mmCIF file of C-alpha atoms in Angstrom:
data_model
loop_
_atom_site.group_PDB
_atom_site.id
_atom_site.type_symbol
_atom_site.label_atom_id
_atom_site.label_comp_id
_atom_site.label_asym_id
_atom_site.label_seq_id
_atom_site.Cartn_x
_atom_site.Cartn_y
_atom_site.Cartn_z
ATOM 1 C CA MET J 855 147.208 76.662 91.598
ATOM 2 C CA ARG J 856 151.017 76.078 91.469
ATOM 3 C CA LEU J 857 150.303 72.256 91.513
ATOM 4 C CA GLY J 858 147.976 72.751 88.379
ATOM 5 C CA ILE J 859 150.759 74.630 86.706
ATOM 6 C CA PHE J 860 153.140 71.923 87.514
ATOM 7 C CA VAL J 861 150.903 69.149 86.328
ATOM 8 C CA GLY J 862 150.336 71.099 83.212
ATOM 9 C CA CYS J 863 154.166 71.190 82.561
ATOM 10 C CA LEU J 864 154.516 67.702 83.458
ATOM 11 C CA VAL J 865 152.102 66.579 80.893
ATOM 12 C CA LEU J 866 153.502 69.015 78.268
ATOM 13 C CA VAL J 867 157.090 67.645 78.863
ATOM 14 C CA ALA J 868 156.011 63.998 78.793
ATOM 15 C CA VAL J 869 154.345 64.475 75.468
ATOM 16 C CA LEU J 870 157.222 66.303 74.161
ATOM 17 C CA VAL J 871 159.715 63.645 75.298
ATOM 18 C CA ASN J 872 157.515 60.860 73.776
ATOM 19 C CA VAL J 873 157.139 62.672 70.504
ATOM 20 C CA GLY J 874 160.787 63.096 70.394
ATOM 21 C CA TRP J 875 161.078 66.875 70.506
ATOM 22 C CA MET J 876 163.068 66.859 73.611
ATOM 23 C CA PRO J 877 165.718 64.527 74.745
ATOM 24 C CA ALA J 878 164.515 61.445 77.031
ATOM 25 C CA GLY J 879 167.318 61.803 79.460
ATOM 26 C CA LEU J 880 170.150 59.202 80.204
ATOM 27 C CA GLY J 881 169.350 55.514 80.387
ATOM 28 C CA ASP J 882 166.533 54.639 82.776
ATOM 29 C CA ALA J 883 166.184 58.219 84.186
ATOM 30 C CA ASN J 884 163.289 59.144 81.907
ATOM 31 C CA PRO J 885 160.727 59.563 84.667
ATOM 32 C CA ALA J 886 163.108 61.681 86.888
ATOM 33 C CA TRP J 887 164.187 63.701 83.785
ATOM 34 C CA VAL J 888 160.632 64.540 82.780
ATOM 35 C CA VAL J 889 159.624 65.457 86.544
ATOM 36 C CA LEU J 890 162.823 67.670 86.976
ATOM 37 C CA LEU J 891 162.185 69.327 83.603
ATOM 38 C CA ALA J 892 158.616 69.964 84.647
ATOM 39 C CA LEU J 893 159.806 71.648 87.708
ATOM 40 C CA VAL J 894 162.406 73.867 86.286
ATOM 41 C CA ILE J 895 159.789 74.980 83.792
ATOM 42 C CA SER J 896 156.798 75.371 86.277
ATOM 43 C CA ALA J 897 158.787 77.387 88.780
ATOM 44 C CA PRO J 898 159.308 80.429 86.833
ATOM 45 C CA LEU J 899 155.746 80.278 85.195
ATOM 46 C CA SER J 900 154.142 80.080 88.697
ATOM 47 C CA PHE J 901 156.256 82.978 89.874
ATOM 48 C CA ILE J 902 155.118 85.110 87.018
ATOM 49 C CA LEU J 903 151.503 83.944 86.395
ATOM 50 C CA LEU J 904 150.525 83.655 90.294
ATOM 51 C CA ARG J 905 152.018 87.170 91.183
ATOM 52 C CA LYS J 906 148.632 88.761 91.786
ATOM 53 C CA GLN J 907 147.461 85.894 94.125
ATOM 54 C CA ARG J 908 150.754 86.095 95.995
ATOM 55 C CA ASP J 909 150.396 89.835 96.459
ATOM 56 C CA GLU J 910 146.882 89.534 97.574
ATOM 57 C CA MET J 911 147.758 86.539 100.128
ATOM 58 C CA SER J 912 150.611 88.787 101.589
ATOM 59 C CA GLU J 913 148.218 91.729 102.096
ATOM 60 C CA GLN J 914 145.966 89.391 103.927
ATOM 61 C CA ILE J 915 148.790 88.051 106.142
ATOM 62 C CA ALA J 916 150.020 91.673 106.911
ATOM 63 C CA GLY J 917 146.610 92.511 108.083
ATOM 64 C CA ARG J 918 146.390 89.552 110.252
ATOM 65 C CA VAL J 919 149.784 90.156 111.772
ATOM 66 C CA ALA J 920 148.990 93.764 112.420
ATOM 67 C CA GLY J 921 145.774 92.816 114.298
ATOM 68 C CA ALA J 922 147.486 90.149 116.260
ATOM 69 C CA LYS J 923 150.216 92.732 117.259
ATOM 70 C CA GLY J 924 147.550 95.202 118.295
ATOM 71 C CA LYS J 925 145.846 92.638 120.513
ATOM 72 C CA LEU J 926 149.073 91.664 121.949
ATOM 73 C CA ALA J 927 150.024 95.330 122.788
ATOM 74 C CA ALA J 928 146.637 95.733 124.474
ATOM 75 C CA ASN J 929 146.931 92.698 126.624
ATOM 76 C CA ARG J 930 150.528 93.988 127.577
ATOM 77 C CA ASN J 931 148.973 97.187 128.599
ATOM 78 C CA GLN J 932 146.295 95.627 130.682
ATOM 79 C CA GLU J 933 148.758 93.395 132.484
ATOM 80 C CA ASP J 934 151.093 96.477 133.153
ATOM 81 C CA ALA J 935 148.164 98.399 134.484
ATOM 82 C CA ALA J 936 147.127 95.536 136.826
ATOM 83 C CA ASP J 937 150.711 95.188 138.034
ATOM 84 C CA ASP J 938 151.058 98.914 138.666
ATOM 85 C CA ALA J 939 147.773 98.756 140.497
ATOM 86 C CA ALA J 940 148.822 95.945 142.714
ATOM 87 C CA ARG J 941 152.287 97.543 143.631
ATOM 88 C CA VAL J 942 150.583 100.789 144.683
ATOM 89 C CA SER J 943 148.079 99.017 147.076
#
């Protein structure tokens, strides 16, 4: 989705530069100028427009991390119990 926003901004900036509504850059820097300007425009747009998706993804990741921590704690407890049993014998 972020790539789509960037491509949309890239096309929009390229059209605006070719029409003459935006400066074309300095000398031969036109393609670099267009890409840089598209990046600068698309970054805050993606931050705002993709907030819901970012929050959903962070909840999924937090759930996976909590599950992995639980499994790790269970494995540690099993190893500790086996070690304690071996020391008692």
